[in-house]
mmCIF file of C-alpha atoms in Angstrom:
data_model
loop_
_atom_site.group_PDB
_atom_site.id
_atom_site.type_symbol
_atom_site.label_atom_id
_atom_site.label_comp_id
_atom_site.label_asym_id
_atom_site.label_seq_id
_atom_site.Cartn_x
_atom_site.Cartn_y
_atom_site.Cartn_z
ATOM 1 C CA MET K 1235 45.827 -48.795 -43.531
ATOM 2 C CA ASN K 1236 45.044 -52.484 -42.962
ATOM 3 C CA THR K 1237 47.177 -52.424 -39.819
ATOM 4 C CA MET K 1238 45.230 -49.411 -38.531
ATOM 5 C CA LYS K 1239 41.931 -51.125 -39.282
ATOM 6 C CA LYS K 1240 43.098 -54.292 -37.534
ATOM 7 C CA GLU K 1241 44.231 -52.350 -34.462
ATOM 8 C CA ALA K 1242 40.928 -50.482 -34.295
ATOM 9 C CA GLU K 1243 38.988 -53.716 -34.684
ATOM 10 C CA GLU K 1244 40.826 -55.434 -31.817
ATOM 11 C CA LEU K 1245 39.507 -52.898 -29.326
ATOM 12 C CA PRO K 1246 36.880 -54.509 -27.130
ATOM 13 C CA GLU K 1247 33.455 -53.130 -26.281
ATOM 14 C CA ASP K 1248 33.328 -49.976 -24.191
ATOM 15 C CA VAL K 1249 32.146 -51.872 -21.132
ATOM 16 C CA GLU K 1250 35.344 -53.959 -21.119
ATOM 17 C CA LEU K 1251 37.476 -50.828 -21.510
ATOM 18 C CA LEU K 1252 35.850 -49.517 -18.322
ATOM 19 C CA LEU K 1253 36.859 -52.511 -16.154
ATOM 20 C CA PRO K 1254 39.974 -50.802 -14.665
ATOM 21 C CA TRP K 1255 37.898 -47.836 -13.509
ATOM 22 C CA HIS K 1256 35.197 -50.137 -12.163
ATOM 23 C CA ALA K 1257 37.813 -51.980 -10.111
ATOM 24 C CA ALA K 1258 39.181 -48.676 -8.811
ATOM 25 C CA GLY K 1259 35.674 -47.450 -7.961
ATOM 26 C CA THR K 1260 35.912 -44.292 -10.063
ATOM 27 C CA LEU K 1261 33.034 -44.850 -12.509
ATOM 28 C CA SER K 1262 29.791 -42.921 -12.411
ATOM 29 C CA ARG K 1263 26.872 -44.782 -10.852
ATOM 30 C CA ARG K 1264 25.331 -45.330 -14.281
ATOM 31 C CA ASP K 1265 28.504 -46.752 -15.854
ATOM 32 C CA ALA K 1266 29.177 -48.892 -12.772
ATOM 33 C CA ALA K 1267 25.684 -50.393 -13.054
ATOM 34 C CA ARG K 1268 26.282 -51.080 -16.748
ATOM 35 C CA VAL K 1269 29.549 -52.880 -15.985
ATOM 36 C CA GLU K 1270 27.973 -54.847 -13.112
ATOM 37 C CA GLN K 1271 25.213 -56.056 -15.406
ATOM 38 C CA ALA K 1272 27.697 -57.097 -18.079
ATOM 39 C CA LEU K 1273 29.808 -58.954 -15.503
ATOM 40 C CA ALA K 1274 26.756 -60.824 -14.241
ATOM 41 C CA ASN K 1275 25.912 -62.011 -17.760
ATOM 42 C CA ASP K 1276 29.375 -62.774 -19.128
ATOM 43 C CA ASN K 1277 31.652 -65.284 -17.391
ATOM 44 C CA GLU K 1278 34.572 -64.503 -19.690
ATOM 45 C CA LEU K 1279 34.318 -60.822 -18.883
ATOM 46 C CA ALA K 1280 34.151 -61.685 -15.183
ATOM 47 C CA ALA K 1281 37.393 -63.687 -15.537
ATOM 48 C CA ARG K 1282 39.055 -60.675 -17.177
ATOM 49 C CA TYR K 1283 37.782 -58.498 -14.364
ATOM 50 C CA ASP K 1284 39.592 -60.767 -11.892
ATOM 51 C CA MET K 1285 42.815 -60.027 -13.827
ATOM 52 C CA VAL K 1286 42.122 -56.312 -13.580
ATOM 53 C CA ARG K 1287 41.630 -56.601 -9.805
ATOM 54 C CA GLU K 1288 44.909 -58.512 -9.558
ATOM 55 C CA GLU K 1289 46.721 -55.763 -11.484
ATOM 56 C CA LEU K 1290 45.060 -53.093 -9.344
ATOM 57 C CA GLY K 1291 46.255 -54.728 -6.126
ATOM 58 C CA GLU K 1292 49.829 -55.097 -7.333
ATOM 59 C CA ALA K 1293 49.932 -51.556 -8.760
ATOM 60 C CA ILE K 1294 48.913 -50.217 -5.351
ATOM 61 C CA ARG K 1295 51.495 -52.380 -3.559
ATOM 62 C CA LEU K 1296 54.186 -51.327 -6.008
ATOM 63 C CA ASN K 1297 53.459 -47.642 -5.425
ATOM 64 C CA GLU K 1298 53.262 -48.100 -1.664
ATOM 65 C CA THR K 1299 56.803 -49.516 -1.676
ATOM 66 C CA LEU K 1300 58.126 -46.274 -3.134
ATOM 67 C CA GLY K 1301 58.447 -44.591 0.250
ATOM 68 C CA ALA K 1302 58.161 -40.886 0.897
ATOM 69 C CA PRO K 1303 60.332 -37.847 0.288
ATOM 70 C CA SER K 1304 62.671 -36.623 3.000
ATOM 71 C CA ALA K 1305 62.102 -33.485 5.067
ATOM 72 C CA ARG K 1306 64.443 -31.742 2.646
ATOM 73 C CA ALA K 1307 61.606 -31.332 0.142
ATOM 74 C CA MET K 1308 59.488 -29.329 2.567
ATOM 75 C CA GLN K 1309 62.468 -27.281 3.776
ATOM 76 C CA THR K 1310 63.401 -26.428 0.198
ATOM 77 C CA LEU K 1311 59.808 -25.484 -0.604
ATOM 78 C CA PHE K 1312 59.408 -23.086 2.313
ATOM 79 C CA ALA K 1313 62.826 -21.551 1.754
ATOM 80 C CA LYS K 1314 61.645 -20.720 -1.770
ATOM 81 C CA ILE K 1315 58.291 -19.458 -0.509
ATOM 82 C CA ASP K 1316 60.068 -17.186 1.971
ATOM 83 C CA ALA K 1317 62.086 -15.786 -0.905
ATOM 84 C CA GLU K 1318 58.928 -14.989 -2.904
ATOM 85 C CA PRO K 1319 57.784 -11.361 -3.061
ATOM 86 C CA ALA K 1320 54.713 -10.454 -1.010
ATOM 87 C CA ARG K 1321 51.513 -10.366 -3.074
ATOM 88 C CA LYS K 1322 47.982 -9.086 -2.775
ATOM 89 C CA PRO K 1323 44.966 -11.428 -2.787
ATOM 90 C CA ARG K 1324 43.455 -11.625 -6.253
ATOM 91 C CA ALA K 1325 39.905 -11.986 -7.507
ATOM 92 C CA SER K 1326 39.324 -14.663 -10.106
ATOM 93 C CA PHE K 1327 37.168 -14.512 -13.239
ATOM 94 C CA ASN K 1328 35.996 -17.910 -14.515
ATOM 95 C CA ILE K 1329 36.229 -17.508 -18.287
ATOM 96 C CA GLY K 1330 35.176 -21.124 -18.876
ATOM 97 C CA VAL K 1331 31.832 -20.662 -17.155
ATOM 98 C CA TRP K 1332 31.304 -17.348 -18.920
ATOM 99 C CA LEU K 1333 32.093 -18.884 -22.305
ATOM 100 C CA THR K 1334 29.696 -21.798 -21.782
ATOM 101 C CA ASP K 1335 26.886 -19.441 -20.794
ATOM 102 C CA PHE K 1336 27.658 -17.165 -23.713
ATOM 103 C CA VAL K 1337 27.819 -19.844 -26.391
ATOM 104 C CA THR K 1338 24.775 -21.806 -25.237
ATOM 105 C CA GLY K 1339 22.791 -18.625 -25.826
ATOM 106 C CA PHE K 1340 23.064 -19.243 -29.557
ATOM 107 C CA GLN K 1341 20.439 -21.428 -31.238
ATOM 108 C CA PRO K 1342 21.097 -23.638 -34.267
ATOM 109 C CA ARG K 1343 18.931 -21.403 -36.434
ATOM 110 C CA THR K 1344 20.995 -18.401 -35.491
ATOM 111 C CA LEU K 1345 24.094 -20.130 -36.796
ATOM 112 C CA ALA K 1346 22.842 -22.188 -39.668
ATOM 113 C CA TYR K 1347 26.083 -23.397 -41.194
ATOM 114 C CA GLY K 1348 28.831 -25.478 -39.660
ATOM 115 C CA ALA K 1349 31.605 -23.387 -41.186
ATOM 116 C CA THR K 1350 30.191 -20.241 -39.639
ATOM 117 C CA ALA K 1351 29.810 -21.952 -36.311
ATOM 118 C CA ALA K 1352 33.317 -23.370 -36.494
ATOM 119 C CA ALA K 1353 34.680 -19.949 -37.371
ATOM 120 C CA LEU K 1354 33.027 -18.594 -34.249
ATOM 121 C CA ALA K 1355 34.483 -21.494 -32.264
ATOM 122 C CA ILE K 1356 37.945 -20.517 -33.551
ATOM 123 C CA VAL K 1357 37.400 -16.949 -32.422
ATOM 124 C CA LEU K 1358 36.240 -18.144 -29.026
ATOM 125 C CA GLN K 1359 39.181 -20.517 -28.675
ATOM 126 C CA ALA K 1360 41.573 -17.737 -29.631
ATOM 127 C CA GLY K 1361 39.878 -15.594 -27.023
ATOM 128 C CA ILE K 1362 40.403 -18.261 -24.392
ATOM 129 C CA LEU K 1363 44.085 -18.589 -25.246
ATOM 130 C CA ALA K 1364 44.568 -14.852 -25.197
ATOM 131 C CA GLY K 1365 42.711 -14.719 -21.889
ATOM 132 C CA VAL K 1366 44.889 -17.441 -20.436
ATOM 133 C CA PHE K 1367 48.087 -15.723 -21.516
ATOM 134 C CA VAL K 1368 46.911 -12.416 -20.135
ATOM 135 C CA LYS K 1369 45.847 -14.059 -16.877
ATOM 136 C CA GLU K 1370 49.015 -16.108 -16.459
ATOM 137 C CA GLY K 1371 51.261 -13.111 -16.828
ATOM 138 C CA SER K 1372 54.962 -13.774 -16.995
ATOM 139 C CA VAL K 1373 55.557 -16.141 -14.099
ATOM 140 C CA GLY K 1374 54.680 -19.605 -12.948
ATOM 141 C CA PHE K 1375 52.678 -22.521 -14.246
ATOM 142 C CA THR K 1376 51.034 -22.738 -17.598
ATOM 143 C CA SER K 1377 49.321 -25.888 -18.776
ATOM 144 C CA ALA K 1378 51.314 -28.501 -20.651
ATOM 145 C CA SER K 1379 49.068 -28.081 -23.672
ATOM 146 C CA LEU K 1380 50.242 -24.514 -24.149
ATOM 147 C CA THR K 1381 53.912 -24.972 -23.562
ATOM 148 C CA THR K 1382 55.014 -28.481 -24.494
ATOM 149 C CA ASN K 1383 57.397 -29.033 -27.381
ATOM 150 C CA GLU K 1384 56.278 -32.593 -28.017
ATOM 151 C CA PRO K 1385 55.082 -33.432 -31.531
ATOM 152 C CA ALA K 1386 51.296 -33.067 -31.723
ATOM 153 C CA SER K 1387 48.627 -35.278 -33.338
ATOM 154 C CA TYR K 1388 45.986 -33.984 -35.740
ATOM 155 C CA VAL K 1389 42.636 -34.969 -37.224
ATOM 156 C CA ALA K 1390 40.833 -33.297 -40.139
ATOM 157 C CA VAL K 1391 37.060 -32.922 -39.798
ATOM 158 C CA ARG K 1392 34.157 -31.436 -41.691
ATOM 159 C CA PHE K 1393 31.460 -30.235 -39.322
ATOM 160 C CA ASN K 1394 27.838 -31.056 -39.942
ATOM 161 C CA PRO K 1395 26.122 -27.962 -41.462
ATOM 162 C CA GLN K 1396 23.413 -28.156 -38.787
ATOM 163 C CA ALA K 1397 25.932 -28.038 -35.920
ATOM 164 C CA SER K 1398 25.758 -24.882 -33.817
ATOM 165 C CA ALA K 1399 28.761 -23.080 -32.337
ATOM 166 C CA ALA K 1400 27.742 -24.456 -28.941
ATOM 167 C CA ASP K 1401 27.691 -28.006 -30.368
ATOM 168 C CA ILE K 1402 31.134 -27.560 -31.887
ATOM 169 C CA THR K 1403 32.579 -25.951 -28.775
ATOM 170 C CA LYS K 1404 31.268 -28.832 -26.655
ATOM 171 C CA PHE K 1405 32.565 -31.358 -29.184
ATOM 172 C CA LEU K 1406 36.026 -29.743 -29.053
ATOM 173 C CA ALA K 1407 35.997 -29.679 -25.253
ATOM 174 C CA ASP K 1408 34.811 -33.296 -24.956
ATOM 175 C CA ASN K 1409 37.574 -34.445 -27.296
ATOM 176 C CA LYS K 1410 40.258 -32.139 -25.852
ATOM 177 C CA ALA K 1411 40.687 -30.814 -29.415
ATOM 178 C CA THR K 1412 41.705 -27.390 -30.694
ATOM 179 C CA ILE K 1413 41.035 -25.980 -34.162
ATOM 180 C CA VAL K 1414 44.427 -25.084 -35.630
ATOM 181 C CA GLY K 1415 43.585 -24.640 -39.311
ATOM 182 C CA GLY K 1416 40.868 -24.340 -41.940
ATOM 183 C CA PRO K 1417 38.442 -24.196 -43.440
ATOM 184 C CA ALA K 1418 40.264 -25.835 -46.362
ATOM 185 C CA SER K 1419 38.656 -27.129 -49.533
ATOM 186 C CA GLY K 1420 35.525 -29.096 -48.753
ATOM 187 C CA GLY K 1421 35.050 -27.215 -45.496
ATOM 188 C CA MET K 1422 37.659 -29.314 -43.680
ATOM 189 C CA PHE K 1423 39.137 -28.052 -40.413
ATOM 190 C CA LYS K 1424 42.385 -29.270 -38.868
ATOM 191 C CA LEU K 1425 42.130 -30.169 -35.178
ATOM 192 C CA ARG K 1426 44.998 -30.781 -32.750
ATOM 193 C CA VAL K 1427 43.812 -33.729 -30.662
ATOM 194 C CA SER K 1428 46.918 -34.218 -28.534
ATOM 195 C CA ASP K 1429 50.113 -32.352 -27.759
ATOM 196 C CA SER K 1430 52.006 -35.629 -28.016
ATOM 197 C CA SER K 1431 52.494 -38.062 -30.859
ATOM 198 C CA LEU K 1432 49.752 -40.674 -30.495
ATOM 199 C CA SER K 1433 50.066 -44.213 -31.793
ATOM 200 C CA GLU K 1434 48.265 -45.206 -34.997
ATOM 201 C CA ALA K 1435 45.761 -47.206 -32.962
ATOM 202 C CA GLU K 1436 45.010 -44.307 -30.632
ATOM 203 C CA LEU K 1437 44.585 -41.873 -33.519
ATOM 204 C CA SER K 1438 42.350 -44.352 -35.367
ATOM 205 C CA ALA K 1439 40.207 -44.693 -32.260
ATOM 206 C CA ILE K 1440 39.860 -40.897 -32.027
ATOM 207 C CA VAL K 1441 38.846 -40.673 -35.706
ATOM 208 C CA LYS K 1442 36.307 -43.424 -35.104
ATOM 209 C CA THR K 1443 34.870 -41.627 -32.076
ATOM 210 C CA MET K 1444 34.728 -38.278 -33.865
ATOM 211 C CA SER K 1445 33.100 -39.850 -36.936
ATOM 212 C CA ALA K 1446 30.331 -41.166 -34.700
ATOM 213 C CA SER K 1447 29.551 -37.677 -33.380
ATOM 214 C CA PRO K 1448 26.474 -35.989 -34.896
ATOM 215 C CA VAL K 1449 28.477 -32.762 -34.959
ATOM 216 C CA VAL K 1450 30.888 -34.215 -37.532
ATOM 217 C CA GLY K 1451 30.140 -35.094 -41.141
ATOM 218 C CA LEU K 1452 33.582 -36.463 -41.965
ATOM 219 C CA ALA K 1453 36.757 -37.188 -39.963
ATOM 220 C CA ALA K 1454 40.155 -38.434 -41.081
ATOM 221 C CA LYS K 1455 43.736 -38.528 -39.846
ATOM 222 C CA ALA K 1456 45.818 -35.471 -40.703
ATOM 223 C CA ASN K 1457 49.504 -34.596 -40.548
ATOM 224 C CA MET S 251 38.827 -38.586 -2.640
ATOM 225 C CA SER S 252 35.719 -37.750 -0.625
ATOM 226 C CA ALA S 253 33.632 -34.658 -1.294
ATOM 227 C CA THR S 254 34.572 -33.350 2.157
ATOM 228 C CA SER S 255 38.329 -33.516 1.588
ATOM 229 C CA ALA S 256 37.866 -32.078 -1.919
ATOM 230 C CA THR S 257 36.094 -29.113 -0.381
ATOM 231 C CA SER S 258 38.780 -28.787 2.253
ATOM 232 C CA ASP S 259 41.442 -28.748 -0.434
ATOM 233 C CA GLU S 260 39.675 -25.905 -2.184
ATOM 234 C CA VAL S 261 39.406 -23.979 1.053
ATOM 235 C CA LEU S 262 43.127 -24.478 1.581
ATOM 236 C CA ILE S 263 43.858 -23.213 -1.916
ATOM 237 C CA GLY S 264 41.802 -20.109 -1.160
ATOM 238 C CA ARG S 265 43.840 -19.473 1.962
ATOM 239 C CA ILE S 266 47.100 -20.127 0.121
ATOM 240 C CA ALA S 267 46.025 -17.551 -2.451
ATOM 241 C CA ASN S 268 45.947 -15.063 0.419
ATOM 242 C CA GLY S 269 49.459 -15.999 1.498
ATOM 243 C CA ASP S 270 48.614 -18.424 4.339
ATOM 244 C CA ARG S 271 51.779 -20.490 4.936
ATOM 245 C CA LEU S 272 50.023 -22.817 7.387
ATOM 246 C CA ALA S 273 47.456 -23.751 4.733
ATOM 247 C CA MET S 274 50.377 -24.499 2.428
ATOM 248 C CA GLN S 275 51.872 -26.813 5.046
ATOM 249 C CA VAL S 276 48.569 -28.663 5.418
ATOM 250 C CA LEU S 277 48.134 -29.087 1.675
ATOM 251 C CA PHE S 278 51.744 -30.252 1.345
ATOM 252 C CA ALA S 279 51.338 -32.769 4.172
ATOM 253 C CA ARG S 280 48.145 -34.085 2.598
ATOM 254 C CA HIS S 281 49.406 -34.599 -0.939
ATOM 255 C CA HIS S 282 53.189 -34.624 -1.123
ATOM 256 C CA VAL S 283 53.680 -38.382 -0.777
ATOM 257 C CA ARG S 284 51.365 -39.268 -3.649
ATOM 258 C CA VAL S 285 52.774 -36.517 -5.837
ATOM 259 C CA PHE S 286 56.292 -37.746 -4.993
ATOM 260 C CA ARG S 287 55.411 -41.325 -5.945
ATOM 261 C CA PHE S 288 53.777 -40.239 -9.191
ATOM 262 C CA VAL S 289 56.849 -38.218 -10.160
ATOM 263 C CA LEU S 290 59.286 -40.909 -8.973
ATOM 264 C CA ARG S 291 57.631 -43.497 -11.214
ATOM 265 C CA LEU S 292 58.226 -41.154 -14.155
ATOM 266 C CA VAL S 293 61.748 -39.874 -13.475
ATOM 267 C CA ARG S 294 63.001 -42.931 -11.489
ATOM 268 C CA ASN S 295 65.364 -40.862 -9.403
ATOM 269 C CA GLU S 296 64.561 -39.996 -5.788
ATOM 270 C CA ALA S 297 66.657 -36.826 -5.582
ATOM 271 C CA THR S 298 65.119 -35.479 -8.785
ATOM 272 C CA ALA S 299 61.633 -36.421 -7.582
ATOM 273 C CA GLU S 300 62.206 -34.541 -4.307
ATOM 274 C CA ASP S 301 63.377 -31.470 -6.194
ATOM 275 C CA LEU S 302 60.328 -31.680 -8.402
ATOM 276 C CA ILE S 303 57.751 -31.832 -5.633
ATOM 277 C CA SER S 304 59.075 -28.647 -4.062
ATOM 278 C CA GLU S 305 58.775 -27.068 -7.520
ATOM 279 C CA VAL S 306 55.219 -28.393 -7.901
ATOM 280 C CA PHE S 307 54.081 -26.947 -4.583
ATOM 281 C CA LEU S 308 55.908 -23.696 -5.250
ATOM 282 C CA ASP S 309 53.754 -23.379 -8.383
ATOM 283 C CA VAL S 310 50.695 -24.005 -6.223
ATOM 284 C CA TRP S 311 51.813 -21.187 -3.930
ATOM 285 C CA ARG S 312 52.241 -18.870 -6.898
ATOM 286 C CA GLN S 313 49.148 -19.900 -8.864
ATOM 287 C CA ALA S 314 46.609 -20.585 -6.094
ATOM 288 C CA GLY S 315 44.734 -17.367 -6.913
ATOM 289 C CA LYS S 316 44.109 -18.647 -10.428
ATOM 290 C CA PHE S 317 42.751 -22.051 -9.413
ATOM 291 C CA GLU S 318 39.105 -22.106 -10.479
ATOM 292 C CA GLY S 319 37.986 -25.366 -8.904
ATOM 293 C CA ARG S 320 36.885 -26.958 -12.146
ATOM 294 C CA SER S 321 38.886 -30.059 -11.236
ATOM 295 C CA ALA S 322 39.975 -31.645 -7.974
ATOM 296 C CA VAL S 323 43.056 -30.113 -6.371
ATOM 297 C CA SER S 324 44.802 -33.505 -6.536
ATOM 298 C CA THR S 325 44.169 -33.578 -10.300
ATOM 299 C CA TRP S 326 45.633 -30.093 -10.626
ATOM 300 C CA LEU S 327 48.688 -31.139 -8.597
ATOM 301 C CA LEU S 328 49.284 -34.215 -10.765
ATOM 302 C CA SER S 329 48.916 -32.106 -13.927
ATOM 303 C CA ILE S 330 51.627 -29.735 -12.718
ATOM 304 C CA ALA S 331 53.781 -32.645 -11.539
ATOM 305 C CA ARG S 332 53.495 -34.439 -14.862
ATOM 306 C CA PHE S 333 54.431 -31.324 -16.818
ATOM 307 C CA LYS S 334 57.502 -30.748 -14.654
ATOM 308 C CA ALA S 335 58.567 -34.405 -14.757
ATOM 309 C CA LEU S 336 58.331 -34.511 -18.551
ATOM 310 C CA SER S 337 60.303 -31.263 -18.765
ATOM 311 C CA VAL S 338 63.080 -32.839 -16.692
ATOM 312 C CA LEU S 339 63.011 -36.019 -18.771
ATOM 313 C CA ARG S 340 63.399 -33.947 -21.930
ATOM 314 C CA ARG S 341 66.416 -32.211 -20.408
ATOM 315 C CA LYS S 342 67.869 -35.383 -18.841
ATOM 316 C CA PRO S 343 66.753 -38.397 -20.891
ATOM 317 C CA GLU S 344 69.281 -40.578 -19.053
ATOM 318 C CA LEU S 345 66.927 -40.540 -16.047
ATOM 319 C CA GLU S 346 64.673 -42.997 -17.868
ATOM 320 C CA LEU S 347 67.524 -45.505 -17.824
ATOM 321 C CA ASP S 348 68.240 -45.435 -14.109
ATOM 322 C CA GLU S 349 68.249 -49.206 -13.781
ATOM 323 C CA GLU S 350 69.547 -49.146 -10.204
ATOM 324 C CA THR S 351 66.459 -47.277 -9.037
ATOM 325 C CA ALA S 352 64.163 -49.464 -11.108
ATOM 326 C CA GLU S 353 65.634 -52.623 -9.591
ATOM 327 C CA ALA S 354 65.343 -51.165 -6.103
ATOM 328 C CA ILE S 355 61.669 -50.513 -6.774
ATOM 329 C CA GLU S 356 61.145 -54.066 -7.947
ATOM 330 C CA ASP S 357 62.885 -55.796 -5.042
ATOM 331 C CA THR S 358 61.163 -54.253 -2.044
ATOM 332 C CA SER S 359 58.216 -56.620 -1.694
ATOM 333 C CA ASP S 360 57.848 -58.843 1.350
ATOM 334 C CA THR S 361 54.643 -60.772 1.964
ATOM 335 C CA PRO S 362 55.217 -63.715 4.331
ATOM 336 C CA ASP S 363 51.483 -64.423 4.690
ATOM 337 C CA VAL S 364 50.911 -65.627 1.150
ATOM 338 C CA THR S 365 51.998 -68.829 -0.557
ATOM 339 C CA LEU S 366 55.294 -68.919 -2.399
ATOM 340 C CA GLU S 367 53.584 -69.381 -5.721
ATOM 341 C CA LYS S 368 51.263 -66.438 -5.245
ATOM 342 C CA LYS S 369 54.123 -64.343 -3.933
ATOM 343 C CA GLN S 370 56.216 -65.156 -6.969
ATOM 344 C CA LYS S 371 53.347 -64.268 -9.273
ATOM 345 C CA ALA S 372 52.743 -60.996 -7.416
ATOM 346 C CA ASP S 373 56.452 -60.183 -7.609
ATOM 347 C CA ILE S 374 56.454 -60.835 -11.345
ATOM 348 C CA ILE S 375 53.365 -58.673 -11.890
ATOM 349 C CA ARG S 376 55.028 -55.785 -10.051
ATOM 350 C CA LYS S 377 58.241 -56.317 -12.001
ATOM 351 C CA CYS S 378 56.282 -56.227 -15.260
ATOM 352 C CA LEU S 379 54.379 -53.114 -14.131
ATOM 353 C CA SER S 380 57.780 -51.489 -13.630
ATOM 354 C CA GLY S 381 58.825 -52.657 -17.085
ATOM 355 C CA LEU S 382 56.075 -50.773 -18.897
ATOM 356 C CA SER S 383 56.929 -47.694 -20.937
ATOM 357 C CA ASN S 384 56.576 -44.307 -19.226
ATOM 358 C CA GLU S 385 53.372 -43.642 -21.166
ATOM 359 C CA HIS S 386 51.788 -46.922 -20.080
ATOM 360 C CA ARG S 387 53.136 -46.824 -16.513
ATOM 361 C CA GLU S 388 51.751 -43.330 -16.092
ATOM 362 C CA ILE S 389 48.207 -44.245 -17.080
ATOM 363 C CA VAL S 390 48.219 -47.456 -15.032
ATOM 364 C CA ASP S 391 49.326 -45.507 -11.941
ATOM 365 C CA LEU S 392 46.784 -42.723 -12.472
ATOM 366 C CA VAL S 393 43.921 -45.200 -12.788
ATOM 367 C CA TYR S 394 44.913 -47.847 -10.254
ATOM 368 C CA TYR S 395 46.866 -45.950 -7.593
ATOM 369 C CA HIS S 396 45.796 -42.323 -7.868
ATOM 370 C CA GLU S 397 42.137 -43.323 -8.413
ATOM 371 C CA LYS S 398 41.578 -40.919 -11.259
ATOM 372 C CA SER S 399 38.455 -41.146 -13.408
ATOM 373 C CA VAL S 400 38.534 -41.239 -17.208
ATOM 374 C CA GLU S 401 37.805 -37.509 -17.288
ATOM 375 C CA GLU S 402 40.521 -36.676 -14.761
ATOM 376 C CA VAL S 403 43.164 -38.759 -16.552
ATOM 377 C CA ALA S 404 42.217 -36.972 -19.784
ATOM 378 C CA GLU S 405 42.785 -33.644 -18.073
ATOM 379 C CA ILE S 406 46.099 -34.634 -16.484
ATOM 380 C CA VAL S 407 47.599 -36.279 -19.570
ATOM 381 C CA GLY S 408 46.006 -33.888 -22.083
ATOM 382 C CA ILE S 409 44.390 -36.489 -24.330
ATOM 383 C CA PRO S 410 40.735 -37.199 -25.277
ATOM 384 C CA GLU S 411 38.706 -39.414 -22.959
ATOM 385 C CA ALA S 412 38.347 -42.089 -25.658
ATOM 386 C CA THR S 413 42.144 -42.201 -25.931
ATOM 387 C CA VAL S 414 42.442 -42.619 -22.169
ATOM 388 C CA LYS S 415 40.380 -45.806 -22.403
ATOM 389 C CA THR S 416 42.264 -47.202 -25.384
ATOM 390 C CA ARG S 417 45.671 -46.276 -23.923
ATOM 391 C CA MET S 418 44.788 -48.105 -20.713
ATOM 392 C CA PHE S 419 43.691 -51.095 -22.777
ATOM 393 C CA TYR S 420 46.991 -51.190 -24.650
ATOM 394 C CA ALA S 421 48.941 -50.720 -21.413
ATOM 395 C CA ARG S 422 47.176 -53.759 -19.953
ATOM 396 C CA LYS S 423 47.742 -55.691 -23.156
ATOM 397 C CA LYS S 424 51.460 -54.877 -22.997
ATOM 398 C CA LEU S 425 51.502 -55.956 -19.363
ATOM 399 C CA ALA S 426 49.942 -59.276 -20.363
ATOM 400 C CA GLU S 427 52.659 -59.743 -22.998
ATOM 401 C CA LEU S 428 55.393 -59.030 -20.441
ATOM 402 C CA LEU S 429 53.798 -61.513 -18.034
ATOM 403 C CA LYS S 430 53.608 -64.131 -20.754
ATOM 404 C CA ALA S 431 57.314 -63.652 -21.444
ATOM 405 C CA GLN S 432 57.884 -64.303 -17.721
ATOM 406 C CA GLY S 433 55.905 -67.526 -17.921
ATOM 407 C CA ILE S 434 52.557 -66.249 -16.630
ATOM 408 C CA GLU S 435 49.841 -67.066 -19.161
ATOM 409 C CA ARG S 436 46.523 -65.501 -18.167
ATOM 410 C CA GLY S 437 44.522 -66.446 -21.246
ATOM 411 C CA TRP S 438 44.175 -62.807 -22.310
ATOM 412 C CA PRO S 439 44.424 -61.107 -24.722
#
C-alpha cells in the first residue's frame, strides 16, 4: 500500500506529463498554451523539455533507420485480395452516435439514482457489444478489447447518486472502462479498465483519476 | 497528419469498401512503411513484420465498409497492427528475443556532421530506446514517431487517457535509468 502511495506521489503535475505531446506537436491549442506558459515560468521544466526534445529526435531517427518492407508484402496482399469473394457495397449505421444522442436525452431528474443509471449503462453497453458482434459477423477484424486473452485490470466504484446515465456512460467512455459486475453490497460496480495487466502505479493513477470525477463517490482497486 | 490527408484517407476507405483495388494500392503506398516500422519494433523480425502488414491491409480491405470515421485511418491501422503483432508474440514469444535484429537496429546510425561526443550520446540514446520493454517502446514510438495524441494512443493501446500519460512518464523514467547505466546522467528523474 505504501509502495503504491509512493509511486502515485512521484507522478509530476499534469503539465509535465504533457511535455512529450507538446514536443511532438499533438496537443490541443489550449493544452499547448498551458504548457508554453509553464515552460516560460519554470527553468527546471524547460530543462526537462530539452530532454524530451532530445528523446523525440532520436526516436524519430531510430525509426527512420528501420527501412521499408519489400515488394513481397504488396504482392502477398493483392494475391489475397484477388482470392477474396466478391462483395456488395454496404451501408453503415453509426451506433456510437445514435447511443450518444439517445442517452443525452435523459435528464438527471429522470434517472435520480446512480444504481439505476448504472444499470441502464450496463444495458446500453451490452447492447453495443451485441451490436458489434452482429455487425462484425464471422470474419475479419474485431477490436483487441473484445478478443484479447491478456489478463485484465479492474477497479470497483460506487457512482454518485446524482449521476445520470449519460454522465456514467461518458465517464466509462472517457476512462475506456466497461462495467463487468455489480451492483454488489454498498452499490459497488466492478469496472474493467484495461484488457492487459496494468502496473500498480498505473492502476493507482486510474483510481486517483476516477476518485476525482464527480460521477464517482468511491473508487478502489479490485481483482 | 493534416486534415486534408485525413479526409483523403476516409475517401479512400469509402472506395475500398466498394471494392476499388486502386484505392487500396494508394492507401497501402501511403501508410505501409509506418505500419511496418511500428510492427517491426514490436516483433523485431522483418519477415514476420512483412507478413503482418499484408494481414493488416487485408483486414482493411475486408472491414472498410464498417469503418465509421470516428478516428483517423492511421489510428485504425495501428490498432489493427498492434492487435496482430501481439497475437503473433503470444504464439511466438521467442520473437521478443531476436537479439540479432535488435543489434542491427541499434548499429545503423551514421551522422558525420555532428561531434563525436554528441554522436556517441545520440547512439546511446537510440540503443537505450531499443532496450525498453515492448510496452514502453510501443508508447514512445506512438507518441514520438507516429505523432499520436493522448486520445489516439488510448484508443490504439486500449487504456485510459490518464494511463497513457503515466505510462509515457514511466517509459521516459526507465529510459533515463538505462542512460544513467550507460554513463549519461541527465539530472532527471
